[in-house]
mmCIF file of C-alpha atoms in Angstrom:
data_model
loop_
_atom_site.group_PDB
_atom_site.id
_atom_site.type_symbol
_atom_site.label_atom_id
_atom_site.label_comp_id
_atom_site.label_asym_id
_atom_site.label_seq_id
_atom_site.Cartn_x
_atom_site.Cartn_y
_atom_site.Cartn_z
ATOM 1 C CA UNK Y 236 1.530 -26.634 17.814
ATOM 2 C CA UNK Y 237 4.482 -24.258 17.765
ATOM 3 C CA UNK Y 238 3.975 -20.996 15.855
ATOM 4 C CA UNK Y 239 5.662 -20.542 12.485
ATOM 5 C CA UNK Y 240 8.709 -18.333 12.964
ATOM 6 C CA UNK Y 241 8.603 -15.754 10.193
ATOM 7 C CA UNK Y 242 10.915 -12.949 9.048
ATOM 8 C CA UNK Y 243 9.702 -9.968 7.037
ATOM 9 C CA UNK Y 244 12.170 -8.974 4.333
ATOM 10 C CA UNK Y 245 11.745 -5.389 3.066
ATOM 11 C CA UNK Y 246 10.386 -2.967 5.614
ATOM 12 C CA UNK Y 247 8.599 -0.468 3.454
ATOM 13 C CA UNK Y 248 5.114 0.946 3.647
ATOM 14 C CA UNK Y 249 3.298 -2.261 2.747
ATOM 15 C CA UNK Y 250 5.235 -4.268 5.331
ATOM 16 C CA UNK Y 251 4.528 -1.859 8.177
ATOM 17 C CA UNK Y 252 0.928 -1.048 7.220
ATOM 18 C CA UNK Y 253 -0.244 -4.558 6.369
ATOM 19 C CA UNK Y 254 2.167 -7.456 6.923
ATOM 20 C CA UNK Y 255 3.305 -6.724 10.441
ATOM 21 C CA UNK Y 256 -0.241 -6.156 11.855
ATOM 22 C CA UNK Y 257 -1.511 -9.298 10.060
ATOM 23 C CA UNK Y 258 1.316 -11.385 11.540
ATOM 24 C CA UNK Y 259 0.699 -9.929 15.014
ATOM 25 C CA UNK Y 260 -2.981 -10.827 14.759
ATOM 26 C CA UNK Y 261 -2.430 -14.452 13.673
ATOM 27 C CA UNK Y 262 -1.462 -16.934 16.432
ATOM 28 C CA UNK Y 263 -0.089 -19.367 13.816
ATOM 29 C CA UNK Y 264 2.915 -17.015 13.359
ATOM 30 C CA UNK Y 265 5.528 -15.370 15.512
ATOM 31 C CA UNK Y 266 7.640 -12.509 14.116
ATOM 32 C CA UNK Y 267 11.200 -13.745 14.498
ATOM 33 C CA UNK Y 268 13.149 -11.087 12.628
ATOM 34 C CA UNK Y 269 13.056 -8.248 10.126
ATOM 35 C CA UNK Y 270 15.413 -7.561 7.246
ATOM 36 C CA UNK Y 271 16.116 -4.224 5.505
ATOM 37 C CA UNK Y 272 19.231 -2.354 4.423
ATOM 38 C CA UNK Y 273 17.566 0.996 5.129
ATOM 39 C CA UNK Y 274 14.929 0.559 7.865
ATOM 40 C CA UNK Y 275 16.119 0.216 11.502
ATOM 41 C CA UNK Y 276 13.580 -2.471 12.267
ATOM 42 C CA UNK Y 277 11.389 -2.811 15.366
ATOM 43 C CA UNK Y 278 12.241 -2.550 19.015
ATOM 44 C CA UNK Y 279 12.832 -5.932 20.566
ATOM 45 C CA UNK Y 280 12.891 -7.830 17.217
ATOM 46 C CA UNK Y 281 16.215 -9.025 15.750
ATOM 47 C CA UNK Y 282 17.113 -7.103 12.616
ATOM 48 C CA UNK Y 283 19.557 -7.671 9.777
ATOM 49 C CA UNK Y 284 20.527 -5.564 6.798
ATOM 50 C CA UNK Y 285 20.344 -8.550 4.453
ATOM 51 C CA UNK Y 286 18.684 -11.965 4.233
ATOM 52 C CA UNK Y 287 21.979 -13.777 3.964
ATOM 53 C CA UNK Y 288 23.079 -12.365 7.273
ATOM 54 C CA UNK Y 289 19.876 -13.491 8.933
ATOM 55 C CA UNK Y 290 20.222 -17.006 7.556
ATOM 56 C CA UNK Y 291 23.848 -17.255 8.644
ATOM 57 C CA UNK Y 292 23.611 -15.539 12.055
ATOM 58 C CA UNK Y 293 20.039 -16.294 13.163
ATOM 59 C CA UNK Y 294 17.630 -16.364 14.727
ATOM 60 C CA UNK Y 295 16.259 -19.440 13.019
ATOM 61 C CA UNK Y 296 13.151 -18.884 10.848
ATOM 62 C CA UNK Y 297 10.638 -21.244 9.249
ATOM 63 C CA UNK Y 298 9.265 -18.726 6.705
ATOM 64 C CA UNK Y 299 9.945 -15.409 5.103
ATOM 65 C CA UNK Y 300 7.599 -12.773 3.676
ATOM 66 C CA UNK Y 301 9.294 -10.989 0.787
ATOM 67 C CA UNK Y 302 8.013 -7.392 0.640
ATOM 68 C CA UNK Y 303 10.819 -6.114 -1.545
ATOM 69 C CA UNK Y 304 10.423 -4.682 -5.088
ATOM 70 C CA UNK Y 305 9.817 -7.581 -7.521
ATOM 71 C CA UNK Y 306 13.010 -6.932 -9.456
ATOM 72 C CA UNK Y 307 15.183 -8.275 -6.575
ATOM 73 C CA UNK Y 308 12.874 -10.938 -5.221
ATOM 74 C CA UNK Y 309 14.019 -14.007 -7.132
ATOM 75 C CA UNK Y 310 17.450 -14.269 -5.518
ATOM 76 C CA UNK Y 311 16.000 -13.777 -2.058
ATOM 77 C CA UNK Y 312 13.354 -16.410 -2.583
ATOM 78 C CA UNK Y 313 15.865 -18.860 -4.072
ATOM 79 C CA UNK Y 314 18.161 -18.322 -1.109
ATOM 80 C CA UNK Y 315 15.396 -19.118 1.347
ATOM 81 C CA UNK Y 316 14.068 -22.132 -0.552
ATOM 82 C CA UNK Y 317 17.560 -23.595 -0.778
ATOM 83 C CA UNK Y 318 17.375 -23.919 2.996
ATOM 84 C CA UNK Y 319 13.824 -25.346 2.946
ATOM 85 C CA UNK Y 320 12.317 -22.106 4.242
ATOM 86 C CA UNK Y 321 8.706 -21.326 3.235
ATOM 87 C CA UNK Y 322 8.265 -18.192 1.124
ATOM 88 C CA UNK Y 323 5.448 -15.649 0.849
ATOM 89 C CA UNK Y 324 5.757 -13.472 -2.285
ATOM 90 C CA UNK Y 325 4.114 -10.078 -2.211
ATOM 91 C CA UNK Y 326 2.343 -9.189 -5.404
ATOM 92 C CA UNK Y 327 3.426 -9.335 -8.168
ATOM 93 C CA UNK Y 328 5.182 -12.603 -7.373
ATOM 94 C CA UNK Y 329 8.196 -11.737 -9.532
ATOM 95 C CA UNK Y 330 9.528 -9.529 -12.276
ATOM 96 C CA UNK Y 331 9.005 -12.263 -14.942
ATOM 97 C CA UNK Y 332 6.834 -15.353 -15.396
ATOM 98 C CA UNK Y 333 9.847 -17.543 -15.960
ATOM 99 C CA UNK Y 334 11.477 -16.707 -12.634
ATOM 100 C CA UNK Y 335 8.269 -17.479 -10.770
ATOM 101 C CA UNK Y 336 8.026 -20.827 -12.565
ATOM 102 C CA UNK Y 337 11.622 -21.570 -11.558
ATOM 103 C CA UNK Y 338 10.875 -20.773 -7.932
ATOM 104 C CA UNK Y 339 7.786 -22.951 -8.027
ATOM 105 C CA UNK Y 340 9.810 -25.896 -9.301
ATOM 106 C CA UNK Y 341 12.444 -25.306 -6.638
ATOM 107 C CA UNK Y 342 9.846 -25.180 -3.876
ATOM 108 C CA UNK Y 343 8.380 -28.488 -5.060
ATOM 109 C CA UNK Y 344 11.787 -30.059 -5.148
ATOM 110 C CA UNK Y 345 12.738 -29.114 -1.605
ATOM 111 C CA UNK Y 346 9.254 -29.587 -0.151
ATOM 112 C CA UNK Y 347 8.785 -25.970 0.961
ATOM 113 C CA UNK Y 348 5.670 -23.837 0.568
ATOM 114 C CA UNK Y 349 5.690 -21.025 -2.002
ATOM 115 C CA UNK Y 350 2.739 -18.642 -1.839
ATOM 116 C CA UNK Y 351 1.953 -15.923 -4.374
ATOM 117 C CA UNK Y 352 -0.127 -13.562 -2.271
ATOM 118 C CA UNK Y 353 -2.834 -11.769 -4.262
ATOM 119 C CA UNK Y 354 -4.223 -9.669 -1.447
ATOM 120 C CA UNK Y 355 -7.210 -8.255 -3.352
ATOM 121 C CA UNK Y 356 -8.658 -11.746 -3.677
ATOM 122 C CA UNK Y 357 -9.233 -11.662 0.068
ATOM 123 C CA UNK Y 358 -11.308 -8.449 -0.043
ATOM 124 C CA UNK Y 359 -14.655 -9.044 1.592
ATOM 125 C CA UNK Y 360 -16.826 -8.992 -1.494
ATOM 126 C CA UNK Y 361 -14.705 -11.229 -3.708
ATOM 127 C CA UNK Y 362 -15.673 -14.694 -2.454
ATOM 128 C CA UNK Y 363 -19.445 -14.015 -2.542
ATOM 129 C CA UNK Y 364 -19.031 -12.366 -5.967
ATOM 130 C CA UNK Y 365 -17.358 -15.502 -7.272
ATOM 131 C CA UNK Y 366 -20.139 -17.679 -5.906
ATOM 132 C CA UNK Y 367 -22.891 -15.501 -7.377
ATOM 133 C CA UNK Y 368 -21.279 -15.349 -10.830
ATOM 134 C CA UNK Y 369 -20.772 -19.124 -10.965
ATOM 135 C CA UNK Y 370 -24.485 -19.553 -11.667
ATOM 136 C CA UNK Y 371 -24.880 -16.647 -14.144
ATOM 137 C CA UNK Y 372 -23.945 -15.963 -17.757
ATOM 138 C CA UNK Y 373 -21.502 -13.064 -18.010
ATOM 139 C CA UNK Y 374 -22.371 -10.633 -20.832
ATOM 140 C CA UNK Y 375 -19.996 -7.757 -20.307
ATOM 141 C CA UNK Y 376 -17.332 -6.584 -17.784
ATOM 142 C CA UNK Y 377 -15.987 -3.133 -17.110
ATOM 143 C CA UNK Y 378 -13.057 -2.357 -14.784
ATOM 144 C CA UNK Y 379 -12.120 1.190 -13.739
ATOM 145 C CA UNK Y 380 -9.031 1.292 -11.552
ATOM 146 C CA UNK Y 381 -7.858 4.896 -11.127
ATOM 147 C CA UNK Y 382 -5.763 6.233 -8.267
ATOM 148 C CA UNK Y 383 -3.237 8.929 -7.435
ATOM 149 C CA UNK Y 384 0.291 7.512 -7.582
ATOM 150 C CA UNK Y 385 1.597 10.456 -5.514
ATOM 151 C CA UNK Y 386 -0.642 9.382 -2.642
ATOM 152 C CA UNK Y 387 -0.064 5.610 -2.740
ATOM 153 C CA UNK Y 388 3.526 5.278 -4.055
ATOM 154 C CA UNK Y 389 5.351 8.510 -3.263
ATOM 155 C CA UNK Y 390 9.007 8.554 -4.280
ATOM 156 C CA UNK Y 391 9.142 4.850 -5.229
ATOM 157 C CA UNK Y 392 11.482 5.031 -8.228
ATOM 158 C CA UNK Y 393 11.647 1.255 -8.681
ATOM 159 C CA UNK Y 394 7.983 1.140 -9.663
ATOM 160 C CA UNK Y 395 8.785 3.131 -12.825
ATOM 161 C CA UNK Y 396 11.649 0.853 -13.933
ATOM 162 C CA UNK Y 397 11.385 -2.299 -16.090
ATOM 163 C CA UNK Y 398 9.795 -5.022 -13.930
ATOM 164 C CA UNK Y 399 8.176 -2.463 -11.635
ATOM 165 C CA UNK Y 400 4.940 -2.549 -13.723
ATOM 166 C CA UNK Y 401 4.004 1.145 -13.433
ATOM 167 C CA UNK Y 402 0.186 1.487 -13.337
ATOM 168 C CA UNK Y 403 -0.093 -2.278 -13.501
ATOM 169 C CA UNK Y 404 1.142 -2.413 -9.918
ATOM 170 C CA UNK Y 405 -2.369 -1.429 -8.771
ATOM 171 C CA UNK Y 406 -3.964 -2.736 -11.983
ATOM 172 C CA UNK Y 407 -2.796 -6.252 -11.296
ATOM 173 C CA UNK Y 408 -4.950 -6.187 -8.171
ATOM 174 C CA UNK Y 409 -8.039 -5.825 -10.367
ATOM 175 C CA UNK Y 410 -6.769 -8.616 -12.656
ATOM 176 C CA UNK Y 411 -6.259 -10.835 -9.597
ATOM 177 C CA UNK Y 412 -9.931 -10.330 -8.771
ATOM 178 C CA UNK Y 413 -11.459 -10.851 -12.164
ATOM 179 C CA UNK Y 414 -9.333 -13.906 -12.949
ATOM 180 C CA UNK Y 415 -10.696 -15.324 -9.701
ATOM 181 C CA UNK Y 416 -14.399 -14.428 -9.963
ATOM 182 C CA UNK Y 417 -15.208 -14.745 -13.673
ATOM 183 C CA UNK Y 418 -16.423 -18.253 -14.575
ATOM 184 C CA UNK Y 419 -14.640 -18.442 -17.905
ATOM 185 C CA UNK Y 420 -10.999 -17.794 -18.925
ATOM 186 C CA UNK Y 421 -10.282 -14.587 -20.858
ATOM 187 C CA UNK Y 422 -7.472 -13.175 -22.937
ATOM 188 C CA UNK Y 423 -6.171 -9.896 -24.265
ATOM 189 C CA UNK Y 424 -7.319 -8.538 -27.624
ATOM 190 C CA UNK Y 425 -5.728 -5.068 -27.603
ATOM 191 C CA UNK Y 426 -4.017 -2.576 -25.316
ATOM 192 C CA UNK Y 427 -2.733 0.993 -25.288
ATOM 193 C CA UNK Y 428 0.004 1.771 -22.790
ATOM 194 C CA UNK Y 429 0.660 5.460 -21.961
ATOM 195 C CA UNK Y 430 4.254 6.113 -20.832
ATOM 196 C CA UNK Y 431 5.613 9.421 -19.501
ATOM 197 C CA UNK Y 432 8.548 10.392 -21.653
ATOM 198 C CA UNK Y 433 10.878 10.224 -18.656
ATOM 199 C CA UNK Y 434 9.708 6.822 -17.333
ATOM 200 C CA UNK Y 435 10.095 3.181 -18.481
ATOM 201 C CA UNK Y 436 6.701 1.974 -17.230
ATOM 202 C CA UNK Y 437 3.164 3.142 -18.047
ATOM 203 C CA UNK Y 438 1.191 5.678 -16.062
ATOM 204 C CA UNK Y 439 -2.082 4.680 -17.745
ATOM 205 C CA UNK Y 440 -3.484 1.874 -19.868
ATOM 206 C CA UNK Y 441 -6.629 0.911 -21.742
ATOM 207 C CA UNK Y 442 -7.128 -2.805 -22.330
ATOM 208 C CA UNK Y 443 -9.711 -4.928 -24.135
ATOM 209 C CA UNK Y 444 -10.123 -8.587 -23.293
ATOM 210 C CA UNK Y 445 -12.586 -11.252 -24.404
ATOM 211 C CA UNK Y 446 -13.649 -14.374 -22.570
ATOM 212 C CA UNK Y 447 -13.881 -17.758 -24.237
ATOM 213 C CA UNK Y 448 -17.633 -17.281 -24.899
ATOM 214 C CA UNK Y 449 -17.059 -13.880 -26.508
ATOM 215 C CA UNK Y 450 -18.052 -11.574 -23.640
ATOM 216 C CA UNK Y 451 -16.056 -8.285 -23.789
ATOM 217 C CA UNK Y 452 -14.004 -7.102 -20.818
ATOM 218 C CA UNK Y 453 -12.667 -3.558 -20.736
ATOM 219 C CA UNK Y 454 -10.130 -2.166 -18.304
ATOM 220 C CA UNK Y 455 -9.304 1.507 -17.681
ATOM 221 C CA UNK Y 456 -6.181 2.058 -15.588
ATOM 222 C CA UNK Y 457 -4.832 5.457 -14.639
ATOM 223 C CA UNK Y 458 -2.386 6.723 -11.992
ATOM 224 C CA UNK Y 459 -3.213 10.362 -12.502
ATOM 225 C CA UNK Y 460 -6.538 10.416 -10.654
ATOM 226 C CA UNK Y 461 -6.939 13.128 -8.015
ATOM 227 C CA UNK Y 462 -9.726 13.448 -5.504
ATOM 228 C CA UNK Y 463 -11.892 10.337 -4.919
ATOM 229 C CA UNK Y 464 -10.186 7.141 -6.049
ATOM 230 C CA UNK Y 465 -11.853 4.516 -8.261
ATOM 231 C CA UNK Y 466 -11.470 0.774 -7.778
ATOM 232 C CA UNK Y 467 -14.588 -0.665 -9.433
ATOM 233 C CA UNK Y 468 -15.518 -3.809 -11.311
ATOM 234 C CA UNK Y 469 -18.931 -4.034 -12.998
ATOM 235 C CA UNK Y 470 -20.183 -7.379 -14.363
ATOM 236 C CA UNK Y 471 -23.349 -7.439 -16.444
ATOM 237 C CA UNK Y 472 -25.051 -10.845 -16.456
ATOM 238 C CA UNK Y 473 -28.269 -12.477 -17.564
ATOM 239 C CA UNK Y 474 -29.518 -12.059 -13.996
ATOM 240 C CA UNK Y 475 -28.628 -8.430 -13.476
ATOM 241 C CA UNK Y 476 -25.511 -6.431 -12.625
ATOM 242 C CA UNK Y 477 -22.874 -7.173 -10.051
ATOM 243 C CA UNK Y 478 -20.561 -4.386 -8.825
ATOM 244 C CA UNK Y 479 -17.478 -4.660 -6.681
ATOM 245 C CA UNK Y 480 -16.281 -1.291 -5.446
ATOM 246 C CA UNK Y 481 -13.634 0.010 -3.049
ATOM 247 C CA UNK Y 482 -11.203 -2.615 -4.362
ATOM 248 C CA UNK Y 483 -13.572 -5.479 -3.698
ATOM 249 C CA UNK Y 484 -14.649 -4.486 -0.174
ATOM 250 C CA UNK Y 485 -18.226 -3.572 -1.207
ATOM 251 C CA UNK Y 486 -20.412 -5.979 -3.194
ATOM 252 C CA UNK Y 487 -23.647 -4.912 -4.855
ATOM 253 C CA UNK Y 488 -25.935 -7.433 -6.563
ATOM 254 C CA UNK Y 489 -29.641 -7.182 -7.456
ATOM 255 C CA UNK Y 490 -30.677 -8.431 -4.032
ATOM 256 C CA UNK Y 491 -28.720 -5.777 -2.119
ATOM 257 C CA UNK Y 492 -25.359 -4.367 -1.081
ATOM 258 C CA UNK Y 493 -22.878 -5.840 1.403
ATOM 259 C CA UNK Y 494 -20.251 -3.745 3.240
ATOM 260 C CA UNK Y 495 -17.521 -5.512 5.214
ATOM 261 C CA UNK Y 496 -14.339 -4.508 7.056
ATOM 262 C CA UNK Y 497 -10.996 -4.998 5.401
ATOM 263 C CA UNK Y 498 -9.453 -8.408 6.028
ATOM 264 C CA UNK Y 499 -7.192 -8.851 3.020
ATOM 265 C CA UNK Y 500 -3.847 -9.392 4.743
ATOM 266 C CA UNK Y 501 -5.228 -11.386 7.666
ATOM 267 C CA UNK Y 502 -6.800 -13.579 5.014
ATOM 268 C CA UNK Y 503 -3.473 -13.929 3.223
ATOM 269 C CA UNK Y 504 -1.693 -15.025 6.359
ATOM 270 C CA UNK Y 505 -4.475 -17.438 7.215
ATOM 271 C CA UNK Y 506 -4.015 -18.998 3.799
ATOM 272 C CA UNK Y 507 -0.203 -19.070 4.164
ATOM 273 C CA UNK Y 508 -0.458 -20.880 7.459
ATOM 274 C CA UNK Y 509 -2.894 -23.437 6.006
ATOM 275 C CA UNK Y 510 -0.551 -24.111 3.098
ATOM 276 C CA UNK Y 511 2.468 -24.563 5.344
ATOM 277 C CA UNK Y 512 0.630 -26.924 7.703
ATOM 278 C CA UNK Y 513 -0.664 -28.892 4.705
ATOM 279 C CA UNK Y 514 2.701 -29.057 2.900
ATOM 280 C CA UNK Y 515 1.323 -27.333 -0.184
ATOM 281 C CA UNK Y 516 2.061 -24.325 -2.409
ATOM 282 C CA UNK Y 517 -0.206 -21.786 -4.189
ATOM 283 C CA UNK Y 518 1.440 -19.984 -7.098
ATOM 284 C CA UNK Y 519 -1.152 -18.587 -9.472
ATOM 285 C CA UNK Y 520 0.474 -16.499 -12.214
ATOM 286 C CA UNK Y 521 -2.645 -15.736 -14.236
ATOM 287 C CA UNK Y 522 -2.780 -11.995 -13.279
ATOM 288 C CA UNK Y 523 0.938 -11.580 -14.088
ATOM 289 C CA UNK Y 524 0.502 -13.424 -17.401
ATOM 290 C CA UNK Y 525 -2.156 -10.929 -18.511
ATOM 291 C CA UNK Y 526 0.126 -8.037 -17.604
ATOM 292 C CA UNK Y 527 2.934 -9.637 -19.604
ATOM 293 C CA UNK Y 528 0.520 -9.973 -22.571
ATOM 294 C CA UNK Y 529 -0.257 -6.267 -22.290
ATOM 295 C CA UNK Y 530 3.420 -5.408 -22.581
ATOM 296 C CA UNK Y 531 3.810 -7.956 -25.380
ATOM 297 C CA UNK Y 532 0.882 -6.782 -27.461
ATOM 298 C CA UNK Y 533 0.200 -3.245 -26.271
ATOM 299 C CA UNK Y 534 0.651 -0.100 -28.412
ATOM 300 C CA UNK Y 535 2.806 2.581 -26.718
ATOM 301 C CA UNK Y 536 1.902 6.204 -26.484
ATOM 302 C CA UNK Y 537 4.229 8.825 -24.961
ATOM 303 C CA UNK Y 538 2.864 11.555 -22.705
ATOM 304 C CA UNK Y 539 4.314 14.412 -20.692
ATOM 305 C CA UNK Y 540 7.022 13.703 -18.106
ATOM 306 C CA UNK Y 541 5.980 12.616 -14.643
ATOM 307 C CA UNK Y 542 7.692 13.994 -11.499
ATOM 308 C CA UNK Y 543 6.879 13.182 -7.857
#
């Protein structure tokens, strides 16, 4: 079977650190081209400054991975889907729920695969955590997701603009995990969003959710953490406590602790290949819906200006 010819659109840090190595390590794909108006591309790989130029001038591609900021992703995805090209959407899948729904309908109409790639769901501890929780009663959940924005997103102005999500850019990773592992749906009860006075998106947030059986779920998000970073999910159940740490890579349950190597993006590309070969899409918007609810219902607090 011929490999899937894929182009990476948007050659920023996430593309170079994660997407390109994952593509190189998956025999189902061959990197056909890169696209970026600012990055020079890779030696020996055709490069274009825009997706339209690639589609008009070649080389031919079967799929694109959109690693651009979410605010500009809809038009790129629609352009590719119009030509029947499969589309991988980096997280979050779009700037709004409505545009992702429109893309999903378009993909169905043309018979192309659309994949919303929640990379944290492919962290090593997530699948076994989901299986363990399926047989337990969840009593309480606590999420602490604190990191240093200057380390992970230096100089990325788009992330502070409307649609860039601010601290929900990493926070949505935690939401992608808990919407996947918790056995019951949950919804937002209250939220406080802390915005620097010079930014349009929050630098911190406190959220309170409740699942459909009444179990409370708290989430503490902060982009001002220095020193050790915190990416922890603690689930108290009738059979003891489960903890996912290091973003889901380490799972601790009453019977012991499991440590595994990172395979998030290889897992994503394995899933993308399976979807393409099977003629299916996977566009879960639950994590983005919860973020939208936080902006809809959250109380705003203004804090001191933030500067990189």
